[in-house]
XYZ file of N, CA, C and O in Angstrom:
788
model
N -39.804 31.167 20.483
C -39.689 32.048 19.636
C -38.204 31.814 18.916
O -37.265 32.370 19.949
N -38.062 31.388 17.676
C -36.042 31.531 17.652
C -36.130 33.080 17.056
O -36.509 33.422 16.910
N -34.722 33.124 17.762
C -34.040 34.213 16.908
C -33.839 34.463 15.632
O -33.764 33.610 14.668
N -33.791 35.755 15.188
C -34.069 36.258 13.512
C -32.317 35.884 13.517
O -31.382 36.095 14.164
N -32.371 35.612 11.829
C -30.825 34.997 11.533
C -30.400 36.058 10.803
O -31.419 37.071 9.942
N -29.220 36.445 11.450
C -28.640 37.856 10.513
C -27.608 37.535 9.515
O -27.549 35.973 9.389
N -27.498 38.330 8.513
C -26.612 37.571 7.549
C -24.970 37.033 8.138
O -24.777 36.384 7.452
N -24.765 38.014 9.281
C -23.920 37.433 9.846
C -23.795 35.911 10.014
O -22.481 34.889 10.251
N -24.841 35.471 10.992
C -25.217 34.426 11.275
C -25.182 33.266 10.251
O -24.769 32.310 10.519
N -25.692 33.625 9.089
C -25.874 32.895 8.141
C -24.382 32.869 7.111
O -24.028 31.866 6.720
N -23.325 33.608 6.944
C -22.297 33.346 6.646
C -21.247 32.514 7.267
O -20.398 31.755 7.172
N -21.750 32.282 8.661
C -20.728 31.832 9.698
C -21.197 30.245 9.451
O -20.332 29.566 9.897
N -22.403 30.017 9.243
C -22.205 28.487 9.021
C -22.906 28.188 7.099
O -23.876 27.821 7.243
N -21.506 28.051 6.091
C -22.521 28.148 4.865
C -22.419 26.644 4.396
O -21.740 25.898 5.289
N -22.944 26.248 3.943
C -23.366 24.894 3.184
C -22.771 24.871 1.892
O -22.710 25.339 0.855
N -21.135 24.041 2.200
C -20.680 23.788 1.063
C -20.659 22.629 0.534
O -20.824 21.505 1.031
N -20.832 22.416 -0.702
C -20.612 20.963 -1.373
C -19.251 20.619 -1.819
O -18.570 21.610 -2.526
N -18.781 19.608 -2.027
C -17.348 19.418 -2.226
C -17.402 19.522 -3.764
O -18.217 19.018 -4.540
N -16.139 19.831 -4.087
C -15.883 20.328 -5.708
C -15.751 18.650 -6.282
O -15.754 17.679 -6.021
N -16.553 18.523 -7.626
C -16.510 17.288 -8.608
C -14.930 16.912 -8.924
O -14.115 17.715 -9.225
N -15.092 15.915 -8.316
C -13.152 15.216 -9.276
C -13.373 15.578 -10.523
O -14.389 15.789 -11.562
N -12.095 16.241 -10.707
C -12.073 16.572 -12.334
C -11.007 15.479 -12.920
O -9.993 14.814 -11.854
N -10.257 15.027 -13.939
C -9.177 14.380 -14.208
C -7.767 15.338 -13.445
O -7.043 14.166 -13.437
N -7.379 16.535 -13.758
C -6.348 16.711 -13.386
C -6.036 16.626 -11.732
O -5.510 15.958 -11.262
N -7.391 16.937 -11.022
C -7.580 16.494 -9.727
C -7.420 15.147 -9.465
O -6.669 14.768 -8.106
N -7.907 14.350 -9.823
C -7.733 12.642 -9.674
C -6.240 12.593 -10.102
O -5.844 11.632 -9.210
N -5.641 12.767 -10.906
C -3.993 12.660 -11.194
C -3.262 13.201 -9.923
O -2.975 12.362 -9.324
N -3.850 14.088 -9.469
C -3.023 15.104 -8.467
C -3.188 13.705 -7.116
O -2.412 13.943 -6.575
N -4.445 13.665 -7.182
C -4.549 13.191 -5.631
C -3.902 11.462 -5.394
O -3.129 11.358 -4.756
N -3.442 10.810 -6.715
C -3.133 9.330 -6.726
C -1.696 9.855 -6.903
O -0.765 8.984 -6.143
N -0.909 11.060 -7.418
C 0.269 11.387 -7.544
C 0.780 11.451 -6.087
O 1.800 11.258 -5.569
N -0.165 12.266 -5.333
C 0.155 12.686 -4.142
C 0.068 11.545 -3.017
O 1.028 11.346 -1.823
N -1.282 10.951 -2.721
C -0.985 9.200 -2.306
C 0.110 8.499 -2.522
O 0.611 8.028 -1.366
N 0.709 8.309 -3.675
C 1.914 7.608 -4.071
C 2.972 8.353 -3.498
O 3.774 7.508 -2.976
N 3.503 9.445 -3.238
C 4.146 9.907 -2.900
C 4.607 9.509 -1.131
O 5.546 9.824 -0.531
N 2.937 9.718 -0.576
C 3.444 9.937 0.925
C 3.400 8.100 1.354
O 2.954 7.951 2.651
N 2.783 7.612 0.697
C 2.308 5.771 0.754
C 3.169 5.196 0.832
O 3.076 4.579 0.181
N 4.163 5.635 2.118
C 5.052 4.184 1.958
C 4.737 3.337 2.545
O 4.282 3.356 4.140
N 5.180 2.086 2.758
C 5.156 0.724 3.432
C 4.005 0.184 3.179
O 3.370 -0.189 4.465
N 3.535 0.552 2.059
C 2.171 -0.078 1.976
C 0.999 0.289 2.636
O -0.417 -0.082 2.215
N 1.066 2.030 2.886
C -0.189 2.710 3.329
C -0.915 3.383 2.213
O -1.708 4.209 2.748
N -0.755 2.766 1.085
C -1.812 3.191 0.187
C -3.168 3.365 0.166
O -3.370 4.743 0.348
N -3.521 2.550 0.372
C -5.093 2.645 0.857
C -5.421 3.458 2.262
O -6.469 3.984 1.409
N -4.616 3.574 3.170
C -5.051 4.486 4.308
C -4.899 5.815 3.669
O -5.902 6.545 4.253
N -3.996 6.219 2.840
C -3.654 7.678 2.520
C -4.745 7.928 1.812
O -5.070 9.089 1.047
N -5.023 6.880 0.277
C -6.053 6.895 -0.346
C -7.725 7.245 0.162
O -8.110 8.793 -0.393
N -7.432 7.132 1.187
C -9.093 7.045 2.005
C -9.305 8.157 2.362
O -9.869 8.862 2.634
N -7.838 8.550 3.228
C -7.885 9.867 3.902
C -7.976 10.867 2.868
O -8.682 12.230 3.294
N -7.442 11.319 1.866
C -7.447 11.882 0.745
C -9.265 11.961 -0.117
O -9.479 13.169 -0.536
N -9.111 11.026 -0.079
C -10.836 11.271 -0.859
C -11.893 11.785 0.045
O -12.643 12.400 -0.339
N -11.829 10.967 1.585
C -12.632 11.700 2.607
C -12.262 13.349 2.324
O -13.361 13.981 3.099
N -11.428 13.756 2.680
C -11.130 15.331 2.655
C -11.519 15.921 1.176
O -12.050 16.971 1.851
N -11.861 15.387 0.316
C -11.962 16.008 -1.061
C -13.689 15.880 -0.682
O -14.425 16.392 -1.902
N -14.281 14.627 -0.178
C -15.790 14.717 -0.297
C -16.471 13.720 -1.277
O -17.322 13.495 -1.746
N -15.550 13.432 -2.080
C -15.671 12.129 -3.282
C -15.915 10.780 -2.921
O -16.564 10.418 -4.258
N -15.669 10.468 -2.012
C -16.522 8.923 -1.588
C -16.547 9.011 0.076
O -15.666 9.066 0.601
N -17.601 8.211 0.256
C -17.687 8.045 1.653
C -17.126 6.439 2.011
O -16.583 5.461 1.598
N -16.965 6.434 3.389
C -16.307 4.934 4.074
C -16.823 4.061 3.120
O -15.848 2.952 3.319
N -18.231 3.415 3.247
C -18.336 2.584 2.505
C -18.421 2.616 1.384
O -18.191 0.965 0.948
N -18.647 3.102 0.545
C -17.916 3.416 -0.932
C -16.398 3.065 -0.451
O -15.835 1.827 -1.769
N -15.748 3.066 0.134
C -14.290 2.893 0.120
C -14.264 1.599 0.440
O -13.172 0.701 -0.133
N -14.809 1.264 1.151
C -14.364 -0.168 1.766
C -14.888 -1.391 0.858
O -14.485 -2.380 0.421
N -16.084 -0.483 -0.161
C -16.331 -1.782 -1.250
C -15.394 -1.939 -2.202
O -14.814 -2.828 -2.902
N -14.940 -0.729 -2.667
C -13.802 -0.713 -3.457
C -12.566 -1.150 -3.016
O -11.906 -1.951 -4.107
N -12.427 -0.870 -2.332
C -10.768 -1.821 -1.359
C -11.195 -3.440 -1.245
O -10.068 -3.786 -1.508
N -12.169 -3.760 -0.589
C -12.496 -5.130 -0.633
C -12.765 -5.907 -2.120
O -11.847 -6.923 -2.146
N -12.885 -5.005 -3.087
C -12.927 -5.481 -4.485
C -11.403 -5.924 -4.855
O -10.750 -6.478 -5.529
N -10.556 -4.435 -4.748
C -9.332 -4.826 -5.184
C -8.723 -5.892 -4.283
O -7.536 -6.305 -4.591
N -8.926 -6.079 -3.337
C -8.225 -7.309 -2.412
C -8.480 -8.153 -3.223
O -7.618 -9.172 -3.397
N -9.550 -8.353 -3.698
C -9.607 -10.088 -4.401
C -9.608 -9.951 -5.932
O -9.673 -11.315 -6.318
N -9.423 -8.860 -6.384
C -9.118 -8.800 -7.812
C -7.576 -9.128 -8.136
O -6.731 -8.653 -7.242
N -6.890 -9.838 -9.050
C -5.676 -10.316 -9.087
C -4.801 -9.118 -9.550
O -5.721 -8.225 -10.186
N -3.902 -8.700 -9.004
C -2.933 -7.377 -9.325
C -2.722 -7.285 -8.046
O -3.150 -7.723 -7.019
N -1.135 -6.065 -8.252
C -1.448 -5.340 -7.101
C -2.417 -4.653 -6.710
O -2.842 -3.853 -7.176
N -2.493 -4.871 -5.264
C -3.964 -3.915 -4.521
C -4.029 -2.662 -4.922
O -4.787 -2.060 -4.940
N -3.088 -1.904 -4.510
C -2.862 -0.327 -4.503
C -3.283 -0.075 -6.272
O -4.088 0.937 -5.910
N -2.685 -0.893 -7.280
C -3.370 -0.632 -8.443
C -4.465 -0.836 -9.064
O -5.238 -0.029 -9.186
N -5.133 -1.797 -8.303
C -6.820 -2.077 -8.547
C -7.386 -0.817 -7.908
O -8.496 -1.043 -8.633
N -7.229 -0.795 -6.526
C -7.679 0.523 -5.874
C -7.686 1.487 -6.750
O -9.007 2.141 -6.545
N -6.533 2.111 -6.908
C -6.407 3.415 -7.629
C -7.533 3.307 -9.085
O -8.637 4.076 -9.313
N -7.525 2.220 -10.098
C -8.458 2.047 -11.031
C -10.136 1.650 -10.733
O -10.566 2.723 -11.088
N -10.302 1.148 -9.432
C -11.733 1.127 -9.272
C -12.132 2.768 -8.947
O -13.190 2.779 -9.061
N -11.382 3.388 -7.733
C -11.975 4.636 -7.697
C -11.842 5.105 -8.770
O -12.825 6.137 -8.809
N -11.039 5.532 -9.455
C -10.706 6.524 -10.675
C -12.054 6.111 -11.553
O -12.619 7.084 -11.940
N -12.508 4.542 -12.278
C -13.541 4.044 -13.113
C -14.932 4.887 -12.282
O -15.582 5.234 -13.157
N -14.892 4.678 -11.064
C -16.435 5.196 -10.056
C -16.532 6.434 -9.971
O -17.619 6.991 -10.316
N -15.410 7.174 -10.104
C -15.240 8.887 -10.231
C -15.535 9.547 -11.204
O -15.965 10.384 -11.698
N -14.787 8.629 -12.806
C -14.680 9.495 -13.857
C -14.930 8.607 -14.930
O -14.004 8.734 -16.292
N -15.080 6.845 -14.940
C -15.464 6.407 -15.686
C -13.797 5.981 -16.226
O -12.624 6.011 -15.752
N -13.508 5.208 -17.495
C -12.556 4.485 -18.272
C -10.938 5.775 -17.876
O -10.110 5.296 -17.754
N -11.303 7.102 -18.149
C -10.127 7.849 -18.548
C -9.666 8.013 -17.244
O -8.791 8.334 -16.436
N -10.841 7.780 -16.028
C -10.518 8.473 -14.444
C -9.801 6.672 -14.256
O -8.347 6.978 -13.333
N -10.223 5.807 -14.335
C -9.194 4.509 -13.711
C -7.798 4.668 -14.537
O -6.528 4.330 -13.783
N -7.736 5.107 -15.725
C -6.296 5.190 -16.673
C -5.229 6.655 -15.828
O -4.135 6.170 -15.562
N -5.812 7.805 -15.423
C -5.403 8.952 -14.849
C -4.508 8.184 -13.272
O -3.362 8.461 -12.706
N -6.112 7.595 -12.665
C -5.559 7.184 -11.151
C -4.243 6.143 -11.380
O -3.559 5.978 -10.580
N -4.198 5.183 -12.213
C -3.569 4.040 -12.727
C -1.996 4.811 -12.403
O -0.827 4.737 -12.391
N -1.992 5.742 -13.498
C -0.833 6.439 -14.025
C -0.305 7.305 -12.939
O 1.072 7.263 -12.624
N -1.326 8.025 -11.802
C -0.346 8.539 -10.847
C 0.168 8.063 -9.611
O 1.005 8.173 -9.106
N -0.557 6.471 -9.729
C -0.192 5.846 -8.346
C 1.078 5.044 -8.842
O 1.761 4.787 -8.151
N 1.391 4.633 -9.909
C 2.818 4.397 -10.474
C 3.569 5.132 -10.976
O 5.003 4.267 -10.716
N 3.768 6.183 -11.241
C 4.537 7.008 -11.567
C 5.637 7.527 -11.069
O 6.714 6.809 -10.707
N 5.220 7.986 -9.351
C 6.222 8.222 -8.409
C 7.345 6.988 -7.683
O 8.081 7.458 -8.004
N 6.512 5.909 -7.744
C 7.057 4.776 -7.360
C 8.305 4.202 -8.450
O 9.176 3.964 -8.114
N 7.748 4.029 -9.524
C 8.720 3.865 -10.700
C 9.857 4.705 -10.751
O 10.679 3.811 -11.054
N 9.897 6.315 -10.935
C 10.759 6.588 -10.478
C 12.095 6.967 -9.511
O 12.889 6.623 -9.641
N 11.384 6.290 -8.034
C 12.020 6.460 -7.166
C 12.894 4.870 -7.103
O 14.001 4.871 -7.149
N 12.059 3.969 -8.053
C 12.866 2.214 -8.040
C 14.060 2.804 -8.554
O 15.114 2.139 -9.148
N 13.390 3.391 -10.193
C 14.926 3.142 -11.152
C 15.866 4.243 -10.218
O 16.907 3.656 -10.416
N 15.660 5.364 -9.764
C 16.725 5.977 -9.183
C 17.263 5.037 -8.208
O 18.575 4.926 -8.130
N 16.595 4.897 -7.347
C 17.500 3.651 -6.115
C 18.116 2.430 -6.664
O 19.240 2.260 -6.550
N 18.005 1.399 -7.821
C 18.313 0.940 -8.693
C 19.910 1.390 -9.420
O 20.782 0.445 -8.797
N 19.334 2.324 -9.765
C 20.499 3.044 -10.562
C 22.124 3.649 -9.161
O 23.162 3.324 -9.684
N 21.252 3.972 -8.415
C 22.392 4.514 -7.304
C 23.003 2.928 -6.833
O 23.710 3.119 -6.377
N 21.950 2.435 -6.142
C 22.774 0.837 -5.133
C 23.224 -0.186 -6.146
O 23.619 -0.888 -5.700
N 22.971 -0.163 -7.724
C 23.760 -1.083 -8.216
C 25.435 -1.707 -7.776
O 25.860 -2.628 -8.298
N 26.000 -0.377 -7.831
C 27.200 -0.221 -7.943
C 27.761 -0.586 -6.726
O 29.068 -0.623 -6.157
N 26.793 -0.929 -5.266
C 27.502 -0.563 -4.336
C 27.716 -2.383 -3.674
O 26.702 -3.192 -3.954
N 28.693 -2.572 -3.344
C 28.898 -4.111 -2.562
C 28.456 -4.515 -1.396
O 28.196 -3.730 -0.649
N 27.548 -5.456 -1.933
C 26.999 -6.186 -0.638
C 25.360 -5.689 -0.202
O 24.889 -5.676 0.621
N 25.325 -4.578 -1.475
C 23.790 -4.095 -1.035
C 23.908 -3.006 -0.528
O 24.802 -2.176 -0.163
N 22.320 -2.789 0.156
C 22.477 -1.301 0.941
C 23.197 -1.355 2.595
O 23.580 -2.454 2.863
N 23.423 -0.318 2.414
C 24.567 -0.226 3.811
C 23.586 -0.494 5.139
O 22.404 -0.629 5.111
N 24.163 -1.040 6.050
C 23.715 -1.631 7.281
C 22.768 -0.091 8.283
O 21.777 -0.946 8.616
N 22.965 0.705 8.206
C 22.154 1.788 8.908
C 21.005 1.612 7.773
O 19.671 2.213 8.697
N 21.347 1.568 6.430
C 19.632 1.937 5.654
C 19.047 0.558 5.892
O 17.915 0.632 6.519
N 19.285 -0.411 6.236
C 18.881 -2.045 6.488
C 18.181 -1.779 7.761
O 16.714 -2.163 8.104
N 18.573 -1.365 8.987
C 18.448 -1.208 10.064
C 16.901 -0.023 10.167
O 16.087 -0.729 10.868
N 17.355 1.033 9.213
C 15.964 1.892 9.561
C 15.292 1.352 8.522
O 13.780 1.418 8.905
N 15.247 0.438 7.859
C 14.160 -0.202 6.923
C 13.405 -1.325 8.042
O 12.023 -1.505 7.418
N 13.852 -1.820 8.691
C 13.243 -2.638 9.719
C 12.260 -1.986 10.634
O 10.966 -2.326 11.029
N 13.039 -0.742 10.640
C 11.964 0.066 11.439
C 10.820 0.305 10.919
O 9.796 0.315 11.488
N 10.512 1.101 9.546
C 9.997 1.565 8.847
C 9.164 0.132 8.770
O 7.606 0.503 8.493
N 9.334 -0.582 8.738
C 8.409 -2.113 8.393
C 7.373 -2.403 9.232
O 6.159 -2.383 9.353
N 7.738 -1.805 10.872
C 6.724 -1.931 11.964
C 5.414 -0.566 11.706
O 4.799 -1.029 11.898
N 6.322 0.296 11.276
C 4.928 1.478 10.716
C 4.245 0.880 10.280
O 3.386 1.225 9.587
N 4.784 0.441 9.129
C 4.206 0.251 7.821
C 2.685 -1.034 7.995
O 1.639 -0.993 7.803
N 3.123 -1.548 9.191
C 1.972 -2.573 9.590
C 1.258 -1.552 10.209
O -0.444 -1.747 9.499
N 1.077 -0.993 10.804
C 0.297 0.291 11.604
C -0.774 1.070 10.600
O -1.863 1.250 10.597
N 0.409 1.644 9.365
C -0.252 2.379 8.189
C -1.267 1.072 7.212
O -2.596 1.974 7.260
N -0.993 0.007 7.221
C -1.734 -1.024 6.679
C -3.466 -1.121 7.340
O -4.244 -1.119 7.029
N -3.069 -1.254 8.642
C -4.283 -1.696 9.536
C -5.543 -0.004 9.352
O -6.093 -0.607 9.744
N -4.921 0.925 9.569
C -5.584 2.125 9.574
C -6.611 1.720 7.772
O -7.681 2.215 7.913
N -6.024 1.253 6.702
C -6.960 1.099 5.695
C -7.811 0.041 5.595
O -9.264 -0.032 5.209
N -7.601 -0.715 6.694
C -8.883 -1.702 6.997
C -10.014 -1.567 7.900
O -10.930 -2.115 7.865
N -9.754 -0.534 8.651
C -10.509 0.119 9.358
C -12.136 0.095 9.031
O -13.020 -0.236 9.553
N -12.265 1.032 7.440
C -13.950 1.161 6.842
C -14.110 -0.077 6.426
O -15.052 -0.576 7.099
N -13.546 -1.143 6.629
C -13.875 -2.800 5.666
C -13.916 -3.317 7.242
O -15.307 -4.058 7.376
N -13.589 -2.973 8.511
C -13.495 -3.545 10.028
C -15.326 -3.211 10.164
O -16.249 -3.590 10.401
N -15.719 -1.730 9.863
C -16.445 -0.835 10.490
C -17.869 -1.473 9.592
O -19.290 -1.575 9.936
N -17.895 -1.908 8.198
C -18.723 -2.405 7.402
C -19.071 -3.531 7.520
O -20.390 -4.469 8.101
N -18.051 -4.803 7.574
C -18.188 -5.902 8.523
C -18.650 -6.044 9.582
O -19.352 -7.127 9.761
N -18.829 -5.118 10.359
C -19.253 -5.284 12.129
C -20.603 -4.960 11.814
O -21.687 -5.633 12.466
N -21.305 -4.091 10.918
C -22.666 -4.028 10.335
C -23.186 -4.814 9.628
O -24.567 -5.092 9.121
N -22.712 -6.344 9.236
C -23.286 -7.266 8.338
C -23.558 -8.378 8.970
O -23.129 -8.945 9.827
N -24.895 -9.342 8.952
C -25.306 -9.840 9.965
C -24.267 -11.258 9.445
O -23.852 -11.744 8.132
N -23.581 -11.430 10.583
C -22.740 -13.034 10.719
C -21.598 -12.061 10.031
O -20.087 -13.060 9.766
N -21.068 -10.993 9.937
C -19.975 -10.319 9.409
C -18.615 -10.866 9.980
O -17.540 -11.711 9.912
N -18.551 -10.315 11.264
C -17.396 -10.801 12.269
C -17.189 -12.093 12.810
O -16.208 -12.400 12.152
N -18.283 -13.013 12.100
C -18.294 -14.271 12.469
C -17.337 -14.996 11.213
O -16.293 -15.883 11.229
N -17.513 -14.468 10.039
C -17.637 -14.798 8.712
C -15.889 -14.298 8.817
O -14.680 -15.231 8.201
N -15.405 -13.346 9.336
C -14.402 -12.605 9.026
C -13.016 -13.449 10.209
O -11.857 -13.607 9.807
N -13.563 -13.893 11.013
C -12.961 -14.951 11.725
C -12.638 -16.097 11.566
O -11.497 -16.307 11.482
N -13.535 -16.551 11.052
C -13.602 -17.622 10.376
C -12.606 -18.157 9.117
O -11.537 -18.902 9.087
N -12.492 -17.187 8.564
C -11.463 -16.583 7.084
C -10.075 -16.530 7.226
O -9.522 -16.997 7.180
N -9.880 -15.442 8.601
C -8.762 -15.694 9.287
C -8.091 -16.535 9.814
O -7.101 -17.014 9.017
N -8.934 -17.475 10.393
C -8.353 -18.912 11.473
C -7.964 -19.421 10.042
O -6.638 -20.531 9.952
N -8.891 -19.991 9.059
C -8.944 -20.883 8.184
C -7.239 -20.385 7.336
O -6.614 -21.518 6.835
N -7.040 -19.229 6.860
C -5.948 -18.836 6.056
C -4.535 -18.547 7.001
O -3.630 -18.988 6.975
N -4.471 -17.938 8.336
C -3.388 -17.729 8.984
C -3.467 -19.121 9.951
O -2.266 -19.369 9.626
N -3.947 -20.231 10.635
C -3.481 -21.160 11.463
C -3.663 -22.017 10.747
O -3.188 -22.977 10.688
N -4.480 -22.484 9.607
C -4.846 -23.594 8.806
C -4.106 -23.701 7.284
O -3.839 -24.488 6.940
N -3.508 -22.586 7.048
C -3.363 -22.206 6.188
C -3.894 -22.631 4.533
O -3.299 -23.576 3.590
N -4.957 -22.857 4.593
C -6.024 -23.380 3.936
C -5.937 -22.309 2.699
O -5.194 -21.306 2.228
N -5.944 -23.073 1.421
C -6.027 -22.371 -0.008
C -6.923 -20.847 -0.162
O -7.919 -21.052 0.351
N -6.267 -19.991 -0.754
C -7.048 -18.618 -0.629
C -8.170 -18.749 -1.411
O -9.723 -18.532 -0.953
N -8.071 -19.201 -2.816
C -9.263 -19.195 -3.593
C -10.261 -20.081 -2.993
O -11.482 -19.594 -3.175
N -9.971 -21.368 -2.482
C -10.869 -22.252 -2.118
C -11.708 -21.246 -0.578
O -13.061 -21.488 -0.300
N -10.750 -20.836 0.277
C -11.852 -19.783 1.296
C -12.526 -18.934 0.660
O -13.410 -18.686 1.233
N -11.872 -18.180 -0.593
C -12.730 -17.219 -0.672
C -13.977 -17.767 -1.509
O -15.052 -16.908 -1.193
N -13.822 -18.576 -2.282
C -15.148 -19.400 -3.208
C -16.154 -19.786 -1.994
O -17.355 -19.594 -1.970
N -15.839 -20.283 -0.879
C -16.322 -20.707 0.266
C -17.165 -19.472 0.803
O -18.115 -19.583 1.194
N -16.614 -18.527 1.456
C -16.880 -17.323 1.904
C -18.144 -16.423 1.159
O -19.443 -16.114 1.392
N -17.903 -16.312 -0.323
C -18.559 -15.525 -1.189
C -19.889 -16.715 -1.185
O -21.200 -16.186 -1.088
N -19.920 -17.883 -0.947
C -21.207 -18.787 -0.947
C -21.991 -18.842 -0.114
O -23.094 -18.685 0.077
N -21.406 -18.942 1.147
C -21.936 -18.546 2.422
C -22.737 -17.205 2.607
O -23.716 -17.224 3.180
N -21.493 -16.297 2.067
C -22.789 -14.363 2.324
C -23.854 -14.419 1.174
O -24.697 -14.188 1.664
N -23.689 -15.249 -0.006
C -24.946 -15.563 -0.833
C -26.050 -16.645 -0.482
O -27.479 -16.081 -0.335
N -25.912 -17.391 0.634
C -26.643 -17.902 1.068
C -27.435 -17.151 2.276
O -28.524 -16.969 2.566
N -26.638 -16.751 3.029
C -26.785 -15.663 4.062
C -27.899 -14.842 3.894
O -28.952 -14.456 4.353
N -27.075 -14.035 2.886
C -27.386 -12.506 2.038
C -28.673 -12.602 0.908
O -28.658 -11.828 0.317
N -29.058 -13.822 0.946
C -30.041 -14.229 -0.164
C -31.181 -13.437 -0.413
O -31.679 -13.180 0.818
N -31.458 -12.215 -1.647
C -33.239 -11.853 -1.322
C -33.941 -12.607 -1.228
O -34.422 -13.635 -1.500
N -34.335 -11.894 0.076
C -35.917 -12.664 0.615
C -37.051 -12.324 -0.683
O -37.350 -10.975 -0.679
N -38.189 -12.923 -0.483
C -39.618 -12.752 -1.271
C -40.142 -11.474 -0.689
O -40.382 -11.517 0.583
N -40.289 -10.402 -1.208
C -40.746 -9.373 -0.667
C -39.800 -7.984 -0.286
O -40.049 -7.081 0.018
N -38.766 -8.262 -0.337
C -37.476 -6.988 -0.264
C -37.597 -6.698 -1.713
O -37.292 -7.185 -2.590
């Protein structure tokens, strides 16, 4: 026999649903992501921010991230537009792009104005610091790839296709568009709908 439920016990385990995305919330999310997304970490920070708000699952993020990688243009802008469109349509896409671009634009204009007059470019101490930051940036970028790796692991022949793609691009330096076209064709063959599905 189960113990009776008291009001205090019910209050201790509330069922909260995430607040739906709003235009202002989406703009704030991408401005915030752009402010902390140093060194190519925008996708990783975007995923964390979306998860914290409950606006997108890892599988949905992996799909948007993959499409952003395959679409021409800057990946972070593509990702912001795709997420914004999925959450709030065309207005969401526009606000997400404005949010992701504005902080970087202001920072680059400021840095350019300050460093234009420096003979020889950036001071050596700043250059050394940037080299260390480049190593950290790689780690940040890899965290963005984790949801895609999880999805890939669950797809029939996913890990095999990923390794072959990596080898073709990294070791053999094959043409990116040809490799992508080949992988899409192989994926369509492997995962074609079967009769009765």
